[in-house]
Coordinates of C-alpha atoms and ligand atoms in Angstrom, one line a residue:
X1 CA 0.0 0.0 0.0
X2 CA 1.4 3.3 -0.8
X3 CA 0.4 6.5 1.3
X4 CA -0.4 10.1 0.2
X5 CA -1.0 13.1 2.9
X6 CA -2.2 16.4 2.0
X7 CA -1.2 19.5 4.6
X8 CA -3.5 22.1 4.4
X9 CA -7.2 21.9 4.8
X10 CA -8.5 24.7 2.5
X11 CA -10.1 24.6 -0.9
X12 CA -7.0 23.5 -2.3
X13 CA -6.0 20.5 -0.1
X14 CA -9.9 19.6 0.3
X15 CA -9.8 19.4 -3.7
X16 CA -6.7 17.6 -4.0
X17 CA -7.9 15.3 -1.0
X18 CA -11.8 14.5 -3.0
X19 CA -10.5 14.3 -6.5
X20 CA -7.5 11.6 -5.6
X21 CA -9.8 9.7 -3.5
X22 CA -12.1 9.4 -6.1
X23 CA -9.3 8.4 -8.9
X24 CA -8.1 5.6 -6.3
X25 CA -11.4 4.3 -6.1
X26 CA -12.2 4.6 -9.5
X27 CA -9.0 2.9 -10.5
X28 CA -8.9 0.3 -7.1
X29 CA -5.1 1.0 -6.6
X30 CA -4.0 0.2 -3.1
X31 CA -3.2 4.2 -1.8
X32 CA -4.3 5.8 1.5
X33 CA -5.0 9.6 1.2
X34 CA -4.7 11.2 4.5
X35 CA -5.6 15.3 4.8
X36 CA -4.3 16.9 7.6
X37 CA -5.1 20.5 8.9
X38 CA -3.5 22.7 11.4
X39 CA -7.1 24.4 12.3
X40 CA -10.6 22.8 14.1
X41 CA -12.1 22.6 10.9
X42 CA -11.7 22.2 7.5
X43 CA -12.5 25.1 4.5
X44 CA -9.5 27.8 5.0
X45 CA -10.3 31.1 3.9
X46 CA -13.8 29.8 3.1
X47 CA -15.8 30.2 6.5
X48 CA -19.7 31.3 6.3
X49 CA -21.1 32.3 9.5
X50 CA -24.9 32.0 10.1
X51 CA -26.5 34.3 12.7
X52 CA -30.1 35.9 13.4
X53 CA -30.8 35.3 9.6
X54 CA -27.9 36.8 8.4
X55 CA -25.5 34.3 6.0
X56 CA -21.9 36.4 6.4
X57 CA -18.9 35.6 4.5
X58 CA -16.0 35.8 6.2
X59 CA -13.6 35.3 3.4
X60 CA -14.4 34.9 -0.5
X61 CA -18.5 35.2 -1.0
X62 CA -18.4 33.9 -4.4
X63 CA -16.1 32.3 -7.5
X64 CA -16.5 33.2 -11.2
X65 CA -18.8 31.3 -13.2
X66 CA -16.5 31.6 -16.4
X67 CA -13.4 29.4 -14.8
X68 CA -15.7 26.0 -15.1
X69 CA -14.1 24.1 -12.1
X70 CA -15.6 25.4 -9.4
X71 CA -19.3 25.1 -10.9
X72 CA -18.1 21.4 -11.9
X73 CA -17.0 20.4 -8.2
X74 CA -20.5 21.6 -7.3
X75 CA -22.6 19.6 -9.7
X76 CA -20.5 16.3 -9.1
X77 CA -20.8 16.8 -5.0
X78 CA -24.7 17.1 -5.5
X79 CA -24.7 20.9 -5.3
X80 CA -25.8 21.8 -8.8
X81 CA -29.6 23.2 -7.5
X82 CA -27.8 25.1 -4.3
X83 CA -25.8 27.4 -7.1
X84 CA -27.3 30.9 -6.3
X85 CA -26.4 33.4 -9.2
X86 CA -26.4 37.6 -8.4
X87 CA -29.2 39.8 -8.5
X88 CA -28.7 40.5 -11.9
X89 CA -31.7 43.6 -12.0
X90 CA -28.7 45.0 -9.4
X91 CA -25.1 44.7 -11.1
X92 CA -23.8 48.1 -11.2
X93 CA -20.9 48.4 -9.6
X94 CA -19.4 51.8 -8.6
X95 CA -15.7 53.5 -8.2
X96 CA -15.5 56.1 -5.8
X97 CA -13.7 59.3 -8.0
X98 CA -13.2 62.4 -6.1
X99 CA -14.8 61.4 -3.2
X100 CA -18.2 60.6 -5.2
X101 CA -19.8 57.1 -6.4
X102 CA -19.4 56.6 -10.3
X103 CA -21.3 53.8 -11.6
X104 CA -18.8 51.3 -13.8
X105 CA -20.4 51.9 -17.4
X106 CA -22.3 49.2 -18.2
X107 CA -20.7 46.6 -20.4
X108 CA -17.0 47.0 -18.9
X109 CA -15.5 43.9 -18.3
X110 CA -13.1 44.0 -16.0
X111 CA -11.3 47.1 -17.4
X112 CA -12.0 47.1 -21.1
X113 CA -15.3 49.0 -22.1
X114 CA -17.7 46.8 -24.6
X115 CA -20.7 49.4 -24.5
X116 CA -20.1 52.9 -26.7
X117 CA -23.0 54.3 -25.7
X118 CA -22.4 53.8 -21.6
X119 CA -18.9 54.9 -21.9
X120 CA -19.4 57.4 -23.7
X121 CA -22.2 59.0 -20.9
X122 CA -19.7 57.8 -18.0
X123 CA -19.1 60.8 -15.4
X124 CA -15.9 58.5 -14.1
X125 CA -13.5 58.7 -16.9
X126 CA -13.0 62.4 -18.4
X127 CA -13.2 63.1 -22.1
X128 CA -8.9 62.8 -23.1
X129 CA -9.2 60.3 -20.7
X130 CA -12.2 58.5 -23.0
X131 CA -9.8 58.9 -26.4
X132 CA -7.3 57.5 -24.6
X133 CA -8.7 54.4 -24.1
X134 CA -10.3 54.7 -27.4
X135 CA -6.9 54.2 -28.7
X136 CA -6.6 51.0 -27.9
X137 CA -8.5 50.1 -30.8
X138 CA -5.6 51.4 -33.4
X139 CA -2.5 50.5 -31.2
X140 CA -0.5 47.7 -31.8
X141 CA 0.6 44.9 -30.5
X142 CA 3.7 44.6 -28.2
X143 CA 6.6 43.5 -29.9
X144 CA 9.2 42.1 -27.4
X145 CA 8.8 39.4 -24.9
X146 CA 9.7 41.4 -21.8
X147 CA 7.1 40.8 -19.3
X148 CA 5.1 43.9 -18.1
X149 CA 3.4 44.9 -14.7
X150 CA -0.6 45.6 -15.0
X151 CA 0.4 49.2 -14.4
X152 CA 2.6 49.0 -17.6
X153 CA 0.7 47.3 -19.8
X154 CA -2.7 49.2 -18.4
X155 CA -1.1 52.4 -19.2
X156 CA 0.4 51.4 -23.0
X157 CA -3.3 49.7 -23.7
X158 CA -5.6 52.2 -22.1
X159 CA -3.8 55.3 -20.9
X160 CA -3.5 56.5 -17.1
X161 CA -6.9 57.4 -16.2
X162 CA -7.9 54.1 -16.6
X163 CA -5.5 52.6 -15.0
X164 CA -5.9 54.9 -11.9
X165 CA -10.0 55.2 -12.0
X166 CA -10.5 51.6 -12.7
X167 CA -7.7 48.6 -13.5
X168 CA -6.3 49.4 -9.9
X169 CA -9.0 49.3 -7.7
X170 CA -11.1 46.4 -9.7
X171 CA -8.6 44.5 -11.1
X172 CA -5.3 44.8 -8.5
X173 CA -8.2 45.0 -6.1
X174 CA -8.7 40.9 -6.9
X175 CA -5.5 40.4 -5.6
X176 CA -5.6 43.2 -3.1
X177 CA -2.0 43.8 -5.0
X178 CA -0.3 47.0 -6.4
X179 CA -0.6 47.2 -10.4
X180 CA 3.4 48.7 -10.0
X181 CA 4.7 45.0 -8.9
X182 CA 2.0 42.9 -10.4
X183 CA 3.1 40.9 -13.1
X184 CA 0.5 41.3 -15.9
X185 CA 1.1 37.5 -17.0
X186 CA 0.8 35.8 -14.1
X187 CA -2.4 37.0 -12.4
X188 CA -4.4 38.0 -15.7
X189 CA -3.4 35.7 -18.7
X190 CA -6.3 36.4 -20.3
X191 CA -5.6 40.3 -21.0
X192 CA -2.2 39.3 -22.9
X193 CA -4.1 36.4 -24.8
X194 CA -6.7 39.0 -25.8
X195 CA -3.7 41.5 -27.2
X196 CA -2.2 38.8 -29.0
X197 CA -5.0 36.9 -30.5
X198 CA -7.1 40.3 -31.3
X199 CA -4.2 42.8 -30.9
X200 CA -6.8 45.9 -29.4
X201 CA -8.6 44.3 -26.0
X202 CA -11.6 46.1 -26.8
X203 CA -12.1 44.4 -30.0
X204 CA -10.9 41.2 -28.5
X205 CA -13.6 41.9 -25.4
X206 CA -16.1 41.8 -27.9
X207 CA -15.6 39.2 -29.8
X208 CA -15.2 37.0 -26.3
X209 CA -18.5 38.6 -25.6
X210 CA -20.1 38.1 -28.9
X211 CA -18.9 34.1 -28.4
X212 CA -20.2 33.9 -24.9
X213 CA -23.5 34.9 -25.6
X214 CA -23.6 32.4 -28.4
X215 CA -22.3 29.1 -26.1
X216 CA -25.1 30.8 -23.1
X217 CA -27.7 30.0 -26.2
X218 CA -26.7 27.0 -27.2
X219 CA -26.5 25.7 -23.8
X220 CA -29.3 24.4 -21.8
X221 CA -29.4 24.0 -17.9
X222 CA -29.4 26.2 -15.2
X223 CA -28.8 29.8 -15.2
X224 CA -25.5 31.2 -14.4
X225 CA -24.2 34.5 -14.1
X226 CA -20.7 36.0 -13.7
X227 CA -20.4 35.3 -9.8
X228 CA -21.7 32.7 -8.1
X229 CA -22.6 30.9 -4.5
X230 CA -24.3 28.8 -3.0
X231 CA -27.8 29.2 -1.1
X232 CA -26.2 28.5 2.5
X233 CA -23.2 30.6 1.4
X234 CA -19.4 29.1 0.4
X235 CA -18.9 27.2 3.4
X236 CA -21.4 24.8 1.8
X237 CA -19.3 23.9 -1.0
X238 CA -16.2 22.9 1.7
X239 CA -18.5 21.1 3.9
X240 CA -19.6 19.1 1.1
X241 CA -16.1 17.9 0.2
X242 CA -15.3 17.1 3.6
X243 CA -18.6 15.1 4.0
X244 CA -17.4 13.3 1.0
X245 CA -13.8 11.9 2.4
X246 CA -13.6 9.1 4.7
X247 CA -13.3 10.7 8.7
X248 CA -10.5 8.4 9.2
X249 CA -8.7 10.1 6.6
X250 CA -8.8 13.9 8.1
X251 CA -7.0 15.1 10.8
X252 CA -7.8 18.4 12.1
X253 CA -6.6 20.2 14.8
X254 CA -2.9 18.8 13.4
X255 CA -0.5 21.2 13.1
X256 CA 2.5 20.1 10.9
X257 CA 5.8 21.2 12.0
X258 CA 8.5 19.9 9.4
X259 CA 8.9 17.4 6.9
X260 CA 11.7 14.8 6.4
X261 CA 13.1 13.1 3.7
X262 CA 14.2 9.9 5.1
X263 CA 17.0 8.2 3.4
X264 CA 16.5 4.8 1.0
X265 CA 17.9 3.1 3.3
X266 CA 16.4 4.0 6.3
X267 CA 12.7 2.5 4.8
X268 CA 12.4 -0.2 2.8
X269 CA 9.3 0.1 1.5
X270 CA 9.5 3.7 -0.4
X271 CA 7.8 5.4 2.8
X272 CA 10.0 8.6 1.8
X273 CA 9.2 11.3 3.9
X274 CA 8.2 11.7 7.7
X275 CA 5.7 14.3 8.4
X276 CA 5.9 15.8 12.1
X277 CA 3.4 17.4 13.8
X278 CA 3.3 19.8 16.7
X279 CA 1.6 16.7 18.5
X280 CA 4.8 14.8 18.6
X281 CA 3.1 12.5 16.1
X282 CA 4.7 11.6 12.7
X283 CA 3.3 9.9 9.6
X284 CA 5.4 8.7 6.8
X285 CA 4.3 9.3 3.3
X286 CA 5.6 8.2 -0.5
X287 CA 3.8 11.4 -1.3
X288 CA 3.2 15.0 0.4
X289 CA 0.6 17.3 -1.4
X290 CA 1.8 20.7 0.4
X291 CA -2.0 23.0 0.3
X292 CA -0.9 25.3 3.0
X293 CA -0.1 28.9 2.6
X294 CA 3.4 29.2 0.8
X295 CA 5.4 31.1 3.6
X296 CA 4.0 27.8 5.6
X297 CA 5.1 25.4 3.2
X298 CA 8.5 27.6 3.5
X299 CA 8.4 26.9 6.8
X300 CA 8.0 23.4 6.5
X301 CA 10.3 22.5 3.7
X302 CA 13.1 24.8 5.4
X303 CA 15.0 21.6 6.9
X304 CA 14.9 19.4 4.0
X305 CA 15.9 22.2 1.4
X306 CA 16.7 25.5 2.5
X307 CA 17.0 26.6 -1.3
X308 CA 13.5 25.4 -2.0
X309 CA 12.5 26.9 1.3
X310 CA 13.8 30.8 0.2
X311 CA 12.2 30.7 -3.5
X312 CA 9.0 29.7 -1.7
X313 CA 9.6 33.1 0.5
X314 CA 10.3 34.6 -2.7
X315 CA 6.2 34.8 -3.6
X316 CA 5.0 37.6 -1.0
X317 CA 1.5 37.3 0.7
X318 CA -0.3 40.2 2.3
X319 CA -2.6 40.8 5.2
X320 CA -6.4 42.0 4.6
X321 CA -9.8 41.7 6.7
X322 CA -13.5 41.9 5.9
X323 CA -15.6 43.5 8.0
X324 CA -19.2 42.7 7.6
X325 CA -22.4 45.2 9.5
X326 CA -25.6 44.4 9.4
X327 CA -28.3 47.1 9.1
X328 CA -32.4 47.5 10.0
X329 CA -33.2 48.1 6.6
X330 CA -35.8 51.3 7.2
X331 CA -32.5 53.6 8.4
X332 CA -30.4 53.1 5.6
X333 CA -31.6 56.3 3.0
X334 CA -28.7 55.2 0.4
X335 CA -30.7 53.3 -2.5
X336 CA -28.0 50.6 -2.3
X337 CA -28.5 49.9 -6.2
X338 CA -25.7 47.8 -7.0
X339 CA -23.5 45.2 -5.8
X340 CA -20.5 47.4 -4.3
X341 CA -18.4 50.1 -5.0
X342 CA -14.1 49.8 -4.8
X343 CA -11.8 52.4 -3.8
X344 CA -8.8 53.4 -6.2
X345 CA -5.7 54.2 -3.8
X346 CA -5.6 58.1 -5.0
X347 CA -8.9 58.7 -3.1
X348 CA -6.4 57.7 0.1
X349 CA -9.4 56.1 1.9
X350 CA -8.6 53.5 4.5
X351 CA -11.1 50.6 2.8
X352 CA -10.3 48.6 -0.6
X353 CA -14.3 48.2 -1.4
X354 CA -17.6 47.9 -0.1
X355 CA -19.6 44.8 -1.1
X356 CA -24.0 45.1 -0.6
X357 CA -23.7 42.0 0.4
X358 CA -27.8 41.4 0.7
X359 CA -28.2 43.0 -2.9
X360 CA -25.8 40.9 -4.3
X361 CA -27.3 38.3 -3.2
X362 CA -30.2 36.9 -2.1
X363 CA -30.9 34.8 1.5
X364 CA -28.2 37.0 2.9
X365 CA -30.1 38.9 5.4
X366 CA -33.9 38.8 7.2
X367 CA -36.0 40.9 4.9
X368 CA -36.0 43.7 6.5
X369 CA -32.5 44.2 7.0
X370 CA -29.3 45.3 4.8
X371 CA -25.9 43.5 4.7
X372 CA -23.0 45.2 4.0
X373 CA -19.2 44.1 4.1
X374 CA -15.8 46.3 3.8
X375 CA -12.5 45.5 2.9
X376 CA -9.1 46.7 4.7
X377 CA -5.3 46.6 4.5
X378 CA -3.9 44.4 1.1
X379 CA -0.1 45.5 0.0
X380 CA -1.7 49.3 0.1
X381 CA -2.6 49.4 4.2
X382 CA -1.5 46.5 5.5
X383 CA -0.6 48.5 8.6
X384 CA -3.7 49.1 9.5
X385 CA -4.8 45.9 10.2
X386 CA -2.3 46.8 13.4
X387 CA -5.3 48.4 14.9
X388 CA -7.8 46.6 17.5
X389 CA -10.7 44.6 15.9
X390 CA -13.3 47.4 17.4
X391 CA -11.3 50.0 15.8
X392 CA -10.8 48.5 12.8
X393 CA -14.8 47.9 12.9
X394 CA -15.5 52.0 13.8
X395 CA -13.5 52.8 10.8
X396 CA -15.1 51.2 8.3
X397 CA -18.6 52.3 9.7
X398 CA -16.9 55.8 9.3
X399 CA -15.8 55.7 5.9
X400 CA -19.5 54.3 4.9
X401 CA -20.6 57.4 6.8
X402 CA -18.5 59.6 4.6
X403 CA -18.8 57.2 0.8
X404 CA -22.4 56.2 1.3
X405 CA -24.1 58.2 4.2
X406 CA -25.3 55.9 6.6
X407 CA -25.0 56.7 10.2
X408 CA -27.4 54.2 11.4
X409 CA -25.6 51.5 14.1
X410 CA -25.3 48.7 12.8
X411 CA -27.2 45.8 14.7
X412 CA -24.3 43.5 14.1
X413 CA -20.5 43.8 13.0
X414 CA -18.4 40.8 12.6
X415 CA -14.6 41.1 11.4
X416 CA -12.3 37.9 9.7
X417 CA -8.7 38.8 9.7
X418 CA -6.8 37.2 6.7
X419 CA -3.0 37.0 7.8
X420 CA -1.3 37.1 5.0
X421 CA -3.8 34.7 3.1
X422 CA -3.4 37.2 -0.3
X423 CA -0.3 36.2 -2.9
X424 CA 1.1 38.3 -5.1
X425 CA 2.3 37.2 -8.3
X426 CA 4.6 39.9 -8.7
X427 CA 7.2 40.5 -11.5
X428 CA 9.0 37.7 -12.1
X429 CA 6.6 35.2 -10.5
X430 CA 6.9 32.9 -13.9
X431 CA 10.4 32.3 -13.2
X432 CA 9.9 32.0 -9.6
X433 CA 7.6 29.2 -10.7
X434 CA 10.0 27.6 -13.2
X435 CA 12.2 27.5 -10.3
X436 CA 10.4 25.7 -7.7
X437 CA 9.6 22.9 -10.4
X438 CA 13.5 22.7 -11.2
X439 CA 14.4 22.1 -7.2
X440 CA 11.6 19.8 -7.2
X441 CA 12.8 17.2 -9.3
X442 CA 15.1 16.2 -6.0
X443 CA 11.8 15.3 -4.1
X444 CA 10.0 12.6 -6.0
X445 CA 6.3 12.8 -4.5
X446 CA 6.7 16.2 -3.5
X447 CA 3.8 18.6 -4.8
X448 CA 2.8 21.9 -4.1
X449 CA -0.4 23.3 -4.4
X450 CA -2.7 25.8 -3.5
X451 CA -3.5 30.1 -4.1
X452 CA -0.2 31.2 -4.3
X453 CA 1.4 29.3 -7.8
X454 CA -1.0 29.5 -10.9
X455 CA -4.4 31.6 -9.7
X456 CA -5.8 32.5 -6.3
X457 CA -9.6 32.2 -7.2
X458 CA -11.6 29.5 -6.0
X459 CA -11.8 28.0 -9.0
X460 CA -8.2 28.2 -9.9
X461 CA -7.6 26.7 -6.5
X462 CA -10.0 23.3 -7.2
X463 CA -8.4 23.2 -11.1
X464 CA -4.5 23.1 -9.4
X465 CA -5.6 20.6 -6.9
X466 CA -7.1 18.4 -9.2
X467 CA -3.9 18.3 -11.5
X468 CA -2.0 18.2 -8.7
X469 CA -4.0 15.1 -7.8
X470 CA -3.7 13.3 -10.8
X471 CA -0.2 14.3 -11.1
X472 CA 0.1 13.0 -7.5
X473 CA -1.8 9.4 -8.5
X474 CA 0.8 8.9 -11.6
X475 CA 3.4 9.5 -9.4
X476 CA 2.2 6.7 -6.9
X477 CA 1.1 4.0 -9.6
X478 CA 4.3 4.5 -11.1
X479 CA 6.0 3.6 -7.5
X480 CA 3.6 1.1 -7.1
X481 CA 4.5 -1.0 -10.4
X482 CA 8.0 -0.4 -9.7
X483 CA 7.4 -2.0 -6.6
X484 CA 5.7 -4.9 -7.4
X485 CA 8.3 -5.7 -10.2
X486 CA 10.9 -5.6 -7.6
X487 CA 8.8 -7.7 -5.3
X488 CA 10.4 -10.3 -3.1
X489 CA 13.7 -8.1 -2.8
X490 CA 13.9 -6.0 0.3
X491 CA 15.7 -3.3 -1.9
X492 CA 14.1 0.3 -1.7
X493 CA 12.8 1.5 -5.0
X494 CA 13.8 4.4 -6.3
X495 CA 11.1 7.1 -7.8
X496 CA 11.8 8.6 -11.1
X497 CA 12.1 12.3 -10.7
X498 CA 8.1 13.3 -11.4
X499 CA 8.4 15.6 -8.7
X500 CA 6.9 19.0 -9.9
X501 CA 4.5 21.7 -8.6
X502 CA 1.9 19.6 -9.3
Ligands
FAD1 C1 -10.9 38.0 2.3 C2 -10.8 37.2 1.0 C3 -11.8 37.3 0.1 C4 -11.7 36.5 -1.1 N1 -12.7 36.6 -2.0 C5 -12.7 35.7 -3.0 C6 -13.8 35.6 -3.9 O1 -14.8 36.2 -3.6 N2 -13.8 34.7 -4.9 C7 -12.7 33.9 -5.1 O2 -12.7 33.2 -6.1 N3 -11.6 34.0 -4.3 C8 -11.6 34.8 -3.3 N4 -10.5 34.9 -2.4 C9 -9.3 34.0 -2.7 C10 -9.6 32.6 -2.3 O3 -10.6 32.5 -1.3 C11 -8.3 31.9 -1.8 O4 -7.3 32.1 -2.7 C12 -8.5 30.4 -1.5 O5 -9.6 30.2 -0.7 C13 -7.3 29.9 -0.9 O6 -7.4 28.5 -0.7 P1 -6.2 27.6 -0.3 O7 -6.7 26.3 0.1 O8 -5.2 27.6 -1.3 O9 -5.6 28.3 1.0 P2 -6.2 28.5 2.5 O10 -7.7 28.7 2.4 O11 -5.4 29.5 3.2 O12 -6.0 27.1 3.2 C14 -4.7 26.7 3.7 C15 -5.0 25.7 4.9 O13 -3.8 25.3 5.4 C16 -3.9 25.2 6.8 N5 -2.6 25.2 7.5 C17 -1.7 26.3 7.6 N6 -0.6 25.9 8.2 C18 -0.7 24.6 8.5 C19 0.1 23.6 9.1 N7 1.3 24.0 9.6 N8 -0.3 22.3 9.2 C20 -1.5 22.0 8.7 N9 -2.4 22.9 8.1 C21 -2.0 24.1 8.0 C22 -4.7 26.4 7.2 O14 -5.3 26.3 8.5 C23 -5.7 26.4 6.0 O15 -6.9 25.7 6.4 C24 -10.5 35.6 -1.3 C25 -9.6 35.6 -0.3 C26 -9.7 36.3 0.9 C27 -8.6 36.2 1.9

């Protein structure tokens, strides 16, 4: 029998956890999957807390519908009729300009405007700052390789104004990042694609619009809309995978302290590393799927590889905190018609964005109450997440005072601190990547997944861990035919070098 653990009980490692148990049952190979997590309960970032009526996200409160594997995980854990899509009659968003709320034209996605006519009206973006971005259409496409920031390429596509007004706060804002040090490859692919296969985004925009709207026709089944959740709220989607695995195979409340590599010799049954945990228990393993935060699996790695431990270190994460305040709906005079407004860093306010929470979505809050959540710190004001949770809690009520106008109290505030739970794929991060794969190779059955490699959305995280687990399952089978060839022998087998990120 062959044994694989998985540290780190968030999305990531509760993917990479379902999606090999289910392979190994599929394919009746002889593996034990074990998942152990540091915390009381499994989910991570994803924690939905259920009081007086009220569903509140601490963490993430939805994924995008466009990245399939979230949507897939829920269909194939039963979940397909608890997918809850936006109040679509509600979708404006808004950007606070000069200290006033700008509704988003309608028909910008992400960045890149699709509508004439609503961009044209818009009181965000001023007129040279409209031809500028107009000028995307006759620009052309980048000619050398070199890789770009956002802020770069934002300002050579679109001009300055857009950056500024609305590719910092909504798109930087996703990974609570600076556009300065953000590499544009690494966290939005899908911009580069667009200049390359279309050359202008706009055009390119359209034409992913245009084909969008054809698939939504020719598809039957449910309706979806941009962002998703579920009825109960995102916590339903973790519970559901760790319904799914076997108790015996999840450890919580198991913090892991180091990992081993234990020499051939040492074990002769390929059992290659020794996982330690702050219990003083260990458990040996042919294969480690690493889901915890990268400056934990750093931390972790640090006495088998130092090296491998530093690149690791080398991908920053940064501190944030949601602050959700609940509302009786009759004293709030703001006509809360849209799902949120976000905050670009020149308006020097101390929150990211504001998300209606109970707009957005429906089944948030008792009927005749209002939801609302605000965002702090990310690499911008980190340091203010220094501050005590009530005060923390009394400046975001403030800056809604100032933004939105409500001076109501609220009947309930609940804050979720995120230590440094936000990666950021900065310049560089391809080649950080490249690098952990290359020191890899040394540590047959070693894989890393997780937020901070290749996508921190929920559905990038499932997608990684289910690679990761297939990659991990190869890996095994291969050890285990290896093994049975050498049968008989007591000599240790030794693993080809699959070891990789995933
Ligand atoms: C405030 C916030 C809002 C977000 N909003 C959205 C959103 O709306 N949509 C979206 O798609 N994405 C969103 N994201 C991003 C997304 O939620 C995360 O990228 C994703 O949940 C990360 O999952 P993970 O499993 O990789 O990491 P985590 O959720 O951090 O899980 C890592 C796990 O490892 C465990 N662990 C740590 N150390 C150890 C140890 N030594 N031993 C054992 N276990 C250990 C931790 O306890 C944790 O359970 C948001 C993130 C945050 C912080």
């Amino acid at each position: 029998m062959k044994r694989a653990v998985i540290i780190g009980g968030g999305i990531s490692g509760l993917s990479a956890a379902y999606y090999l148990t289910r392979e190994v049952a599929r394919s009746e190979v002889d593996i034990e999957v074990t998942l152990i997590e540091k915390g009381k309960r499994f989910g991570g970032c994803i924690v939905t807390e259920k009081v007086d009526g009220f569903i509140i996200e601490g963490g993430p409160d939805c994924f995008l519908s466009e990245k399939p594997w979230a949507i897939q995980l829920c269909e194939d854990l039963g979940l397909g009729d608890r997918l809850l899509c936006t109040n679509e009659e509600n979708r404006k968003v808004f950007i606070l300009s000069r200290g006033r709320l700008h509704e988003l034209p309608e028909g910008f996605m992400l960045m890149i405007p699709t509508s004439f006519t609503s961009f044209l009206k818009s009181s965000l973006i001023s007129l040279p700052g409209k031809l500028r971005m107009a000028m995307d259409l006759f620009l052309p496409r980048k000619r050398s390789g070199e890789e770009e920031s956002l802020a770069q390429f934002v300002r050579r596509r679109l001009g300055n104004e857009a950056l500024e007004k609305i590719a910092e706060p909504l798109v930087a804002g996703i990974h609570a990042g600076t556009p300065e040090t953000m590499s544009i490859s690494s966290t939005f692919p899908r911009f580069i694609q667009l200049e390359e296969e279309y050359r202008s985004l706009i055009l390119g925009m359209l034409a992913r619009k245009r084909m969008a709207r054809e698939f939504a026709q020719r598809r039957s089944g449910t309706k979806r809309t941009m962002f998703m959740t579920l009825l109960d709220g995102m916590m339903e989607l973790t519970d559901a995978l760790e319904a799914r695995l076997d108790k015996r195979s999840l450890l919580s409340n198991k913090r892991v302290t180091r990992i081993n590599r234990l020499r051939d010799t040492d074990f002769p049954h390929n059992l290659t590393y020794e996982i330690h945990m702050e219990s003083g228990e260990a458990l040996m393993a042919d294969c480690v799927i690493m889901a915890t935060p990268v400056y934990v699996s750093a931390e972790l790695l640090q006495d088998m590889d130092g090296t491998l431990s530093e690149v690791l270190l080398s991908i920053p994460s940064v501190s944030t905190a949601t602050v959700s305040l609940a509302y009786r709906g009759a004293e709030i005079h703001h006509p809360l018609d849209g799902f949120g407004f976000v905050v670009p860093r020149a308006e020097k306010r101390k929150i990211m964005a504001s998300t209606w929470t109970s707009v957005k979505f429906s089944h948030r809050s008792p009927p005749d109450s209002i939801l609302l959540r605000g965002f702090v710190g990310g690499a911008q004001n980190e340091d203010l997440l220094e501050m005590d949770d009530e005060v923390i809690i009394d400046m975001v009520r403030k800056e809604l005072i100032d933004i939105m106008g409500i001076t109501a109290d609220p009947i309930l505030t609940r804050i979720y601190r995120w230590d440094k739970s936000m990666p950021q794929y900065r310049l560089g991060h391809a080649e950080r990547l490249s690098n952990l794969e290359e020191r890899l190779l040394r540590y047959p059955g070693i894989y890393l997944t997780g937020c901070a490699y290749r996508g921190i959305g929920i559905s990038d995280c499932i997608h990684d861990g289910k690679l990761t687990a297939e990659s991990a399952l190869k890996f095994l089978r291969s050890l285990e035919k290896e093994y049975k060839k050498g049968e008989g022998t007591s000599s240790p087998i030794k693993a080809k070098p699959y070891g990789k990120l995933r």
